[in-house]
């Protein structure tokens, strides 16, 4: 299919506001059911030929099985993953209705309803013509009045783009899988290896569906040959200083994630007679100490391998530095930590203060003050060690440090062998201007549920995402190039052919 046709299809998938709630009983399943109807309409061969199970607490997660012909490979399937759910748009200033969407080409913006077949089911698509540029919003954050010029979504480069919530995270990836399988089915391809397609329904809220599916496959005696989920993408040249090639960043591990609550208490009283060192002051001091004393910078093995792979394409001086990253690790780690948030996060455990609370009134001293920390724990660092470091830096027994939730860093998947070599070869084939490089992902994906027992778990969306696009993940005017959707479809098709043919 042409990029424009793929763009239209992605718009239809994005027109369903599939927002999941942390409490699954608060998730509205209707948009998910409507999305499933659209998927069945757009991909009839897939729905006719593949087995499907509805999974998860609400039965809105989808697990498809494409049976292979070789029984000797039946217990080592290929698992391709993406998630249906998206983050809300509350408080974001979109130039188009985020759940209507638009195709833009730099000259004009075509709203989702123009030239795009209506979504099957219809119930979850926002009314045509509604805008999110201001005014009242419904429960999904969609605008309920006004019109949009889509000026902010227009692409200055002139290529055709799809602007809607979920284009990057993660319905673009879901489309590449659906299209890739549908194309192969239409061509008569018959796989030898089983292929599973898992489309989760609660990834954005760290829900339980992926854990249930991983357990289900394990109970059936399966050990996937490879799991491929969202994660890295094809970044523009210059992702590292001096690197003159685009980089296909394939995550081979995920950082651990810990939510920590800091709490300080005090007798309280009237704000006109404050005592020194009150609850809010002690929380503020704790935060400042964490800001002044970040975790020590270091480079885990995947990051050192990434620098080596990408460094081959840098000028001589930078190439010499990257090639000798082993003995120069302390220096390189410190340099990376100063180059900005993206590269800095590669080199250390990070701590972000995300929530604060104190007194309920302006003239009342707080009896309890709290701060929530989101800690991303580097590969090779146990969560307990990270928490011990936080307590040591705060160094205040009157500030309670409580772990609310914790996930350990994942296992590291290999960067050699049949599976890695296949991904690298396909990058070279589909994205010839890019070089494949491993890295450690800062965020969490559903694939972490497979890491404890599956050796080859990779996180890579075969799509180009430049710095501006990456900055719009979870933000207003999330968008993707229609041309890269075609690249992604080709990548998925070739992956299935090579892994299962």
Short mmCIF file of C-alpha atoms in Angstrom, two decimals:
data_model
loop_
_atom_site.label_atom_id
_atom_site.label_comp_id
_atom_site.label_asym_id
_atom_site.label_seq_id
_atom_site.Cartn_x
_atom_site.Cartn_y
_atom_site.Cartn_z
CA UNK A 1 0.00 0.00 0.00
CA UNK A 2 1.07 3.59 -0.60
CA UNK A 3 2.16 5.81 2.30
CA UNK A 4 -1.04 7.82 1.93
CA UNK A 5 -3.17 4.68 2.14
CA UNK A 6 -1.27 3.60 5.23
CA UNK A 7 -1.75 7.06 6.72
CA UNK A 8 -5.50 6.82 6.22
CA UNK A 9 -5.55 3.42 7.88
CA UNK A 10 -3.52 4.62 10.86
CA UNK A 11 -5.92 7.52 11.28
CA UNK A 12 -8.80 5.08 11.53
CA UNK A 13 -7.03 3.13 14.26
CA UNK A 14 -6.24 6.35 16.14
CA UNK A 15 -9.83 7.61 16.01
CA UNK A 16 -10.76 5.26 18.84
CA UNK A 17 -9.91 6.81 22.26
CA UNK A 18 -8.55 3.63 23.81
CA UNK A 19 -7.48 5.16 27.12
CA UNK A 20 -6.81 2.66 29.91
CA UNK A 21 -7.23 3.42 33.62
CA UNK A 22 -4.87 2.22 36.34
CA UNK A 23 -7.91 0.60 37.95
CA UNK A 24 -9.14 -1.65 35.16
CA UNK A 25 -12.73 -1.40 36.43
CA UNK A 26 -12.62 2.28 35.39
CA UNK A 27 -11.53 1.54 31.80
CA UNK A 28 -14.26 2.01 29.21
CA UNK A 29 -14.11 -1.10 26.98
CA UNK A 30 -16.36 0.39 24.25
CA UNK A 31 -13.55 2.20 22.35
CA UNK A 32 -11.50 -0.99 22.38
CA UNK A 33 -14.38 -3.03 20.97
CA UNK A 34 -14.88 -0.39 18.28
CA UNK A 35 -11.15 -0.51 17.48
CA UNK A 36 -11.39 -4.29 17.09
CA UNK A 37 -14.25 -3.83 14.63
CA UNK A 38 -12.11 -1.41 12.60
CA UNK A 39 -9.20 -3.85 12.64
CA UNK A 40 -11.46 -6.66 11.38
CA UNK A 41 -12.74 -4.42 8.60
CA UNK A 42 -9.27 -3.29 7.50
CA UNK A 43 -7.57 -6.69 7.84
CA UNK A 44 -10.13 -9.34 6.87
CA UNK A 45 -7.68 -12.08 5.83
CA UNK A 46 -5.82 -11.89 9.13
CA UNK A 47 -9.05 -12.17 11.09
CA UNK A 48 -10.23 -15.05 8.94
CA UNK A 49 -7.03 -17.09 9.01
CA UNK A 50 -5.51 -16.48 12.46
CA UNK A 51 -6.76 -17.84 15.77
CA UNK A 52 -7.58 -15.15 18.31
CA UNK A 53 -7.96 -15.14 22.09
CA UNK A 54 -9.32 -12.23 24.07
CA UNK A 55 -7.14 -11.75 27.13
CA UNK A 56 -6.90 -9.53 30.18
CA UNK A 57 -9.30 -8.58 32.95
CA UNK A 58 -11.75 -7.00 30.51
CA UNK A 59 -11.18 -9.36 27.59
CA UNK A 60 -9.99 -6.50 25.37
CA UNK A 61 -6.38 -7.59 24.95
CA UNK A 62 -5.85 -9.56 21.73
CA UNK A 63 -3.60 -12.58 21.21
CA UNK A 64 -3.49 -13.87 17.62
CA UNK A 65 -1.78 -17.12 16.59
CA UNK A 66 -0.59 -17.79 13.05
CA UNK A 67 0.09 -21.51 13.06
CA UNK A 68 3.29 -22.73 11.43
CA UNK A 69 3.70 -25.95 9.48
CA UNK A 70 6.85 -27.28 11.19
CA UNK A 71 5.94 -29.01 14.46
CA UNK A 72 9.59 -29.00 15.54
CA UNK A 73 9.39 -25.17 15.76
CA UNK A 74 5.99 -25.04 17.46
CA UNK A 75 7.42 -24.42 20.94
CA UNK A 76 9.69 -21.58 19.78
CA UNK A 77 7.35 -19.02 18.23
CA UNK A 78 8.02 -15.49 17.05
CA UNK A 79 6.11 -12.99 19.22
CA UNK A 80 5.34 -9.53 17.81
CA UNK A 81 3.88 -6.99 20.23
CA UNK A 82 2.26 -3.57 20.28
CA UNK A 83 -0.35 -2.00 22.54
CA UNK A 84 -3.78 -0.61 21.78
CA UNK A 85 -4.07 1.75 24.74
CA UNK A 86 -2.95 5.37 24.61
CA UNK A 87 -2.34 8.10 27.16
CA UNK A 88 -4.99 10.78 27.80
CA UNK A 89 -4.78 14.21 26.23
CA UNK A 90 -6.05 16.20 29.21
CA UNK A 91 -4.55 19.68 29.43
CA UNK A 92 -2.68 19.41 26.12
CA UNK A 93 -3.00 22.08 23.44
CA UNK A 94 -3.48 20.16 20.19
CA UNK A 95 -3.84 21.87 16.83
CA UNK A 96 -6.29 19.13 15.72
CA UNK A 97 -8.76 16.98 17.57
CA UNK A 98 -6.40 14.28 18.87
CA UNK A 99 -8.99 11.54 18.43
CA UNK A 100 -10.11 12.71 15.00
CA UNK A 101 -6.65 13.38 13.67
CA UNK A 102 -5.42 14.82 10.41
CA UNK A 103 -3.16 14.10 7.46
CA UNK A 104 -0.84 17.03 6.82
CA UNK A 105 1.66 17.74 4.05
CA UNK A 106 3.09 21.14 4.93
CA UNK A 107 0.71 22.88 2.53
CA UNK A 108 -2.62 21.74 3.83
CA UNK A 109 -4.08 19.82 6.72
CA UNK A 110 -6.74 17.28 5.99
CA UNK A 111 -8.88 16.55 9.02
CA UNK A 112 -9.47 12.89 9.79
CA UNK A 113 -12.98 12.91 8.38
CA UNK A 114 -11.94 14.21 4.94
CA UNK A 115 -11.15 11.45 2.49
CA UNK A 116 -10.92 8.89 5.29
CA UNK A 117 -13.50 6.11 5.55
CA UNK A 118 -15.37 6.32 8.88
CA UNK A 119 -14.18 4.04 11.65
CA UNK A 120 -16.05 0.80 11.97
CA UNK A 121 -18.33 0.86 14.98
CA UNK A 122 -18.22 4.65 14.98
CA UNK A 123 -18.85 4.87 18.70
CA UNK A 124 -15.33 5.88 19.65
CA UNK A 125 -14.55 8.36 16.88
CA UNK A 126 -14.88 11.98 17.88
CA UNK A 127 -17.42 14.07 15.99
CA UNK A 128 -16.07 15.48 12.76
CA UNK A 129 -15.00 19.09 12.95
CA UNK A 130 -14.38 19.16 16.69
CA UNK A 131 -11.18 20.79 17.81
CA UNK A 132 -8.87 20.54 20.79
CA UNK A 133 -7.41 24.00 20.32
CA UNK A 134 -9.51 25.25 23.22
CA UNK A 135 -12.91 25.11 24.88
CA UNK A 136 -14.62 22.29 26.78
CA UNK A 137 -13.36 18.73 26.57
CA UNK A 138 -15.03 15.37 27.09
CA UNK A 139 -13.82 12.60 29.43
CA UNK A 140 -11.07 11.66 26.97
CA UNK A 141 -9.78 15.23 26.78
CA UNK A 142 -11.31 15.80 23.33
CA UNK A 143 -12.60 19.25 22.45
CA UNK A 144 -16.35 19.61 22.28
CA UNK A 145 -16.61 22.79 20.26
CA UNK A 146 -14.83 24.83 17.63
CA UNK A 147 -12.87 24.09 14.49
CA UNK A 148 -9.18 23.52 13.88
CA UNK A 149 -6.79 24.87 11.30
CA UNK A 150 -4.20 22.22 12.27
CA UNK A 151 -1.50 24.87 11.89
CA UNK A 152 0.64 23.44 14.71
CA UNK A 153 0.53 19.97 13.16
CA UNK A 154 1.72 20.98 9.70
CA UNK A 155 5.02 19.54 8.74
CA UNK A 156 7.54 22.05 7.47
CA UNK A 157 9.45 19.37 5.55
CA UNK A 158 6.54 18.81 3.21
CA UNK A 159 6.11 15.05 3.68
CA UNK A 160 2.74 13.52 4.45
CA UNK A 161 2.23 13.10 8.18
CA UNK A 162 -0.40 11.55 10.41
CA UNK A 163 -1.28 13.68 13.44
CA UNK A 164 -3.30 11.97 16.18
CA UNK A 165 -2.95 10.48 19.63
CA UNK A 166 -1.28 7.08 19.37
CA UNK A 167 0.54 7.51 16.06
CA UNK A 168 3.93 6.97 17.72
CA UNK A 169 2.83 5.20 20.88
CA UNK A 170 1.86 2.64 19.81
CA UNK A 171 -0.70 2.29 17.03
CA UNK A 172 1.89 3.02 14.36
CA UNK A 173 3.74 -0.14 15.42
CA UNK A 174 0.46 -2.04 15.61
CA UNK A 175 -0.33 -1.01 12.04
CA UNK A 176 3.03 -2.27 10.75
CA UNK A 177 2.34 -5.69 12.28
CA UNK A 178 -1.23 -5.88 10.97
CA UNK A 179 -0.21 -4.73 7.50
CA UNK A 180 2.82 -7.01 7.38
CA UNK A 181 0.81 -10.10 8.26
CA UNK A 182 -2.10 -9.20 5.97
CA UNK A 183 0.31 -8.66 3.07
CA UNK A 184 2.00 -12.01 3.56
CA UNK A 185 -1.32 -13.81 3.86
CA UNK A 186 -2.54 -12.19 0.64
CA UNK A 187 0.66 -13.33 -1.09
CA UNK A 188 0.13 -16.90 0.07
CA UNK A 189 3.05 -17.05 2.48
CA UNK A 190 2.90 -20.09 4.77
CA UNK A 191 5.09 -19.88 7.89
CA UNK A 192 6.98 -22.85 9.29
CA UNK A 193 7.25 -21.25 12.75
CA UNK A 194 4.23 -20.19 14.81
CA UNK A 195 3.81 -16.43 15.03
CA UNK A 196 1.93 -14.73 17.86
CA UNK A 197 0.63 -11.17 17.67
CA UNK A 198 -0.08 -9.67 21.07
CA UNK A 199 -1.86 -6.32 21.29
CA UNK A 200 -2.08 -5.27 24.92
CA UNK A 201 -4.77 -3.06 26.42
CA UNK A 202 -3.11 -1.55 29.51
CA UNK A 203 0.60 -0.98 28.82
CA UNK A 204 0.48 2.72 29.64
CA UNK A 205 -0.76 2.01 33.17
CA UNK A 206 1.53 -0.99 33.78
CA UNK A 207 -1.49 -3.27 33.78
CA UNK A 208 -1.58 -7.03 34.17
CA UNK A 209 -2.56 -8.24 30.69
CA UNK A 210 1.01 -8.72 29.40
CA UNK A 211 1.94 -10.59 32.57
CA UNK A 212 -1.05 -12.89 32.06
CA UNK A 213 -0.13 -13.53 28.41
CA UNK A 214 3.51 -14.27 29.27
CA UNK A 215 2.36 -16.71 31.94
CA UNK A 216 -0.14 -18.28 29.52
CA UNK A 217 2.51 -18.98 26.88
CA UNK A 218 4.90 -20.32 29.51
CA UNK A 219 2.21 -22.64 30.90
CA UNK A 220 1.72 -24.00 27.38
CA UNK A 221 5.35 -24.99 27.27
CA UNK A 222 6.42 -22.28 24.82
CA UNK A 223 9.69 -20.38 24.89
CA UNK A 224 9.61 -17.69 22.19
CA UNK A 225 12.44 -17.68 19.68
CA UNK A 226 12.22 -13.90 19.76
CA UNK A 227 9.97 -11.27 21.31
CA UNK A 228 9.85 -7.91 19.52
CA UNK A 229 8.02 -5.01 21.16
CA UNK A 230 8.00 -1.23 20.98
CA UNK A 231 11.06 0.60 22.23
CA UNK A 232 13.80 2.17 20.17
CA UNK A 233 13.39 3.51 16.65
CA UNK A 234 15.49 4.84 13.79
CA UNK A 235 16.96 8.11 15.02
CA UNK A 236 18.50 10.80 12.84
CA UNK A 237 22.24 11.19 12.30
CA UNK A 238 23.95 12.89 15.21
CA UNK A 239 22.13 11.01 17.95
CA UNK A 240 25.59 10.81 19.50
CA UNK A 241 28.19 13.57 19.01
CA UNK A 242 30.13 13.05 15.80
CA UNK A 243 28.09 10.07 14.56
CA UNK A 244 27.24 10.75 10.92
CA UNK A 245 24.84 7.86 10.32
CA UNK A 246 21.23 7.37 11.34
CA UNK A 247 20.95 4.93 14.24
CA UNK A 248 18.48 2.06 14.56
CA UNK A 249 18.35 1.90 18.34
CA UNK A 250 17.35 -1.61 19.46
CA UNK A 251 16.80 -1.91 23.19
CA UNK A 252 18.25 -5.09 24.67
CA UNK A 253 17.24 -4.28 28.25
CA UNK A 254 15.07 -1.96 30.33
CA UNK A 255 15.95 0.04 33.38
CA UNK A 256 14.22 -0.81 36.62
CA UNK A 257 11.48 1.54 37.80
CA UNK A 258 10.86 2.51 41.41
CA UNK A 259 8.30 4.93 42.82
CA UNK A 260 9.49 6.29 46.16
CA UNK A 261 7.52 8.44 48.57
CA UNK A 262 9.35 10.82 50.92
CA UNK A 263 7.35 11.87 53.98
CA UNK A 264 8.09 14.35 56.75
CA UNK A 265 5.72 15.13 59.63
CA UNK A 266 5.42 18.08 62.03
CA UNK A 267 3.01 19.33 64.74
CA UNK A 268 1.79 22.03 62.38
CA UNK A 269 0.20 25.28 63.54
CA UNK A 270 -0.47 28.76 62.24
CA UNK A 271 1.70 30.02 59.39
CA UNK A 272 2.32 33.28 61.25
CA UNK A 273 4.60 31.50 63.75
CA UNK A 274 6.70 29.03 61.74
CA UNK A 275 9.50 27.02 63.29
CA UNK A 276 12.71 26.28 61.45
CA UNK A 277 13.03 22.88 59.83
CA UNK A 278 9.34 22.21 59.33
CA UNK A 279 7.99 19.29 57.32
CA UNK A 280 8.05 21.14 54.00
CA UNK A 281 11.56 22.48 54.62
CA UNK A 282 12.91 19.00 55.31
CA UNK A 283 11.31 17.62 52.15
CA UNK A 284 12.75 20.55 50.19
CA UNK A 285 16.20 19.90 51.65
CA UNK A 286 15.96 16.20 50.75
CA UNK A 287 15.09 17.08 47.15
CA UNK A 288 17.96 19.54 46.87
CA UNK A 289 20.42 16.96 48.21
CA UNK A 290 19.28 14.49 45.55
CA UNK A 291 19.66 17.18 42.89
CA UNK A 292 23.18 18.03 44.05
CA UNK A 293 24.31 14.42 44.28
CA UNK A 294 23.15 12.42 41.25
CA UNK A 295 23.98 8.75 40.93
CA UNK A 296 27.50 8.03 39.75
CA UNK A 297 27.78 7.85 35.97
CA UNK A 298 28.76 4.48 34.53
CA UNK A 299 28.31 2.55 31.30
CA UNK A 300 26.65 -0.87 31.33
CA UNK A 301 27.78 -3.40 28.72
CA UNK A 302 24.98 -2.62 26.19
CA UNK A 303 25.87 1.08 26.28
CA UNK A 304 29.54 0.35 25.70
CA UNK A 305 28.56 -1.85 22.73
CA UNK A 306 26.31 0.93 21.41
CA UNK A 307 29.17 3.41 21.50
CA UNK A 308 31.43 0.96 19.70
CA UNK A 309 28.88 0.28 16.94
CA UNK A 310 27.97 3.92 16.36
CA UNK A 311 31.51 5.19 16.88
CA UNK A 312 32.69 3.44 13.71
CA UNK A 313 30.78 6.10 11.79
CA UNK A 314 32.26 9.12 13.56
CA UNK A 315 35.22 11.29 12.52
CA UNK A 316 38.66 10.04 13.54
CA UNK A 317 38.95 11.76 16.92
CA UNK A 318 35.49 10.70 18.09
CA UNK A 319 35.97 7.24 16.59
CA UNK A 320 39.18 6.83 18.60
CA UNK A 321 37.33 7.80 21.78
CA UNK A 322 34.40 5.44 21.19
CA UNK A 323 36.71 2.56 20.18
CA UNK A 324 38.55 2.85 23.50
CA UNK A 325 35.49 3.29 25.68
CA UNK A 326 36.58 0.41 27.95
CA UNK A 327 39.65 2.00 29.53
CA UNK A 328 38.10 5.47 29.18
CA UNK A 329 34.72 4.50 30.64
CA UNK A 330 34.73 6.90 33.62
CA UNK A 331 35.53 9.85 31.35
CA UNK A 332 33.05 8.88 28.63
CA UNK A 333 30.32 8.25 31.19
CA UNK A 334 30.82 11.69 32.73
CA UNK A 335 30.76 13.32 29.28
CA UNK A 336 27.54 11.54 28.27
CA UNK A 337 25.92 12.56 31.54
CA UNK A 338 26.43 16.25 30.66
CA UNK A 339 25.17 16.16 27.06
CA UNK A 340 21.45 16.37 27.79
CA UNK A 341 18.57 14.35 29.22
CA UNK A 342 18.56 11.57 26.59
CA UNK A 343 22.27 10.79 26.66
CA UNK A 344 22.55 11.54 30.37
CA UNK A 345 19.95 8.89 31.18
CA UNK A 346 22.09 6.33 29.33
CA UNK A 347 24.90 6.82 31.81
CA UNK A 348 23.30 6.61 35.23
CA UNK A 349 20.35 5.82 37.46
CA UNK A 350 18.08 8.87 37.36
CA UNK A 351 15.80 10.42 39.98
CA UNK A 352 12.88 12.67 39.04
CA UNK A 353 10.66 14.47 41.56
CA UNK A 354 7.18 14.12 40.08
CA UNK A 355 4.71 15.00 42.85
CA UNK A 356 4.70 17.30 45.90
CA UNK A 357 2.17 17.93 48.64
CA UNK A 358 2.05 19.99 51.82
CA UNK A 359 -0.49 22.00 53.72
CA UNK A 360 -4.11 22.17 52.48
CA UNK A 361 -4.27 25.93 53.16
CA UNK A 362 -2.01 28.93 52.58
CA UNK A 363 -2.00 30.01 56.26
CA UNK A 364 -1.57 26.56 57.83
CA UNK A 365 1.75 24.84 58.52
CA UNK A 366 1.91 21.38 57.03
CA UNK A 367 1.58 18.49 59.43
CA UNK A 368 2.64 16.18 56.62
CA UNK A 369 4.70 16.96 53.53
CA UNK A 370 5.44 14.44 50.81
CA UNK A 371 7.39 14.11 47.58
CA UNK A 372 7.17 11.31 45.05
CA UNK A 373 10.33 10.23 43.25
CA UNK A 374 10.37 8.25 40.02
CA UNK A 375 13.67 6.39 39.93
CA UNK A 376 14.94 4.68 36.77
CA UNK A 377 17.49 2.12 37.93
CA UNK A 378 20.42 1.33 35.66
CA UNK A 379 21.03 -2.21 34.43
CA UNK A 380 23.23 -4.08 36.88
CA UNK A 381 22.09 -2.03 39.88
CA UNK A 382 19.72 -3.82 42.31
CA UNK A 383 16.74 -1.75 43.44
CA UNK A 384 17.77 -2.20 47.08
CA UNK A 385 21.15 -0.62 46.32
CA UNK A 386 19.49 2.39 44.68
CA UNK A 387 17.18 2.92 47.67
CA UNK A 388 20.11 2.63 50.07
CA UNK A 389 21.93 5.33 48.10
CA UNK A 390 18.87 7.64 48.26
CA UNK A 391 18.68 7.22 52.05
CA UNK A 392 22.38 7.90 52.38
CA UNK A 393 22.21 11.10 50.32
CA UNK A 394 19.14 12.45 52.15
CA UNK A 395 20.79 11.57 55.49
CA UNK A 396 17.79 12.63 57.59
CA UNK A 397 16.06 10.13 59.86
CA UNK A 398 13.05 12.45 60.11
CA UNK A 399 12.32 11.93 56.39
CA UNK A 400 10.72 8.55 55.79
CA UNK A 401 11.77 6.84 52.52
CA UNK A 402 9.06 4.39 51.42
CA UNK A 403 9.11 2.23 48.29
CA UNK A 404 5.63 2.38 46.75
CA UNK A 405 6.29 0.10 43.78
CA UNK A 406 9.40 -1.41 42.25
CA UNK A 407 10.48 -3.33 39.16
CA UNK A 408 14.03 -4.62 38.89
CA UNK A 409 16.10 -3.87 35.75
CA UNK A 410 15.49 -6.51 33.09
CA UNK A 411 17.90 -9.16 31.90
CA UNK A 412 20.11 -8.13 28.98
CA UNK A 413 19.35 -9.84 25.67
CA UNK A 414 22.33 -10.94 23.54
CA UNK A 415 23.87 -8.68 20.92
CA UNK A 416 25.14 -11.56 18.86
CA UNK A 417 23.56 -14.74 17.55
CA UNK A 418 20.85 -15.58 15.05
CA UNK A 419 18.15 -13.26 16.38
CA UNK A 420 20.30 -10.15 16.78
CA UNK A 421 22.03 -10.76 13.45
CA UNK A 422 18.64 -10.97 11.72
CA UNK A 423 17.46 -7.67 13.17
CA UNK A 424 20.73 -5.97 12.19
CA UNK A 425 20.53 -7.39 8.65
CA UNK A 426 16.95 -6.16 8.24
CA UNK A 427 17.94 -2.70 9.44
CA UNK A 428 20.62 -2.67 6.75
CA UNK A 429 18.08 -3.79 4.14
CA UNK A 430 15.13 -1.56 5.01
CA UNK A 431 17.01 1.44 6.47
CA UNK A 432 20.29 1.43 4.49
CA UNK A 433 21.35 4.80 5.88
CA UNK A 434 21.19 3.50 9.45
CA UNK A 435 23.38 1.30 11.63
CA UNK A 436 21.87 -1.06 14.22
CA UNK A 437 23.00 -0.40 17.78
CA UNK A 438 21.94 -1.87 21.14
CA UNK A 439 20.97 0.30 24.06
CA UNK A 440 19.22 0.23 27.42
CA UNK A 441 15.67 1.59 27.37
CA UNK A 442 14.71 4.10 30.03
CA UNK A 443 10.98 3.38 29.89
CA UNK A 444 9.03 0.20 30.58
CA UNK A 445 7.28 -1.94 27.98
CA UNK A 446 5.00 -4.97 28.13
CA UNK A 447 7.92 -7.08 26.93
CA UNK A 448 9.52 -6.90 30.39
CA UNK A 449 7.03 -9.60 31.40
CA UNK A 450 8.85 -11.99 29.06
CA UNK A 451 12.43 -11.10 30.03
CA UNK A 452 12.72 -13.38 33.08
CA UNK A 453 12.35 -16.53 30.96
CA UNK A 454 12.88 -15.56 27.30
CA UNK A 455 16.45 -15.03 26.15
CA UNK A 456 15.88 -12.87 23.07
CA UNK A 457 13.62 -9.94 23.97
CA UNK A 458 14.13 -6.83 21.85
CA UNK A 459 12.40 -3.48 21.85
CA UNK A 460 12.39 -1.72 18.49
CA UNK A 461 9.69 0.01 16.48
CA UNK A 462 10.85 -0.16 12.83
CA UNK A 463 9.94 3.47 12.21
CA UNK A 464 11.91 6.69 11.83
CA UNK A 465 11.48 9.13 14.72
CA UNK A 466 13.52 12.31 14.82
CA UNK A 467 14.24 14.39 17.89
CA UNK A 468 11.15 16.57 17.43
CA UNK A 469 8.90 13.55 17.02
CA UNK A 470 10.36 11.84 20.08
CA UNK A 471 9.69 15.01 22.07
CA UNK A 472 6.00 14.71 21.14
CA UNK A 473 5.57 11.23 22.63
CA UNK A 474 2.73 11.59 25.16
CA UNK A 475 2.53 15.27 24.20
CA UNK A 476 0.40 17.48 21.96
CA UNK A 477 0.48 17.00 18.17
CA UNK A 478 1.99 13.52 18.32
CA UNK A 479 2.65 12.61 14.69
CA UNK A 480 4.47 10.28 12.33
CA UNK A 481 5.56 10.32 8.70
CA UNK A 482 3.39 8.21 6.42
CA UNK A 483 6.49 7.23 4.43
CA UNK A 484 8.08 5.51 7.41
CA UNK A 485 4.94 3.44 7.94
CA UNK A 486 5.73 1.78 4.61
CA UNK A 487 9.28 1.10 5.83
CA UNK A 488 7.90 -0.45 9.00
CA UNK A 489 5.53 -2.73 7.10
CA UNK A 490 8.41 -3.96 4.94
CA UNK A 491 10.55 -4.60 8.01
CA UNK A 492 7.85 -6.69 9.72
CA UNK A 493 7.09 -8.65 6.53
CA UNK A 494 10.74 -9.47 5.97
CA UNK A 495 11.20 -10.39 9.65
CA UNK A 496 8.39 -12.95 9.46
CA UNK A 497 9.69 -14.31 6.16
CA UNK A 498 13.20 -14.79 7.52
CA UNK A 499 12.27 -16.00 11.00
CA UNK A 500 9.38 -18.24 9.99
CA UNK A 501 10.00 -19.18 6.35
#
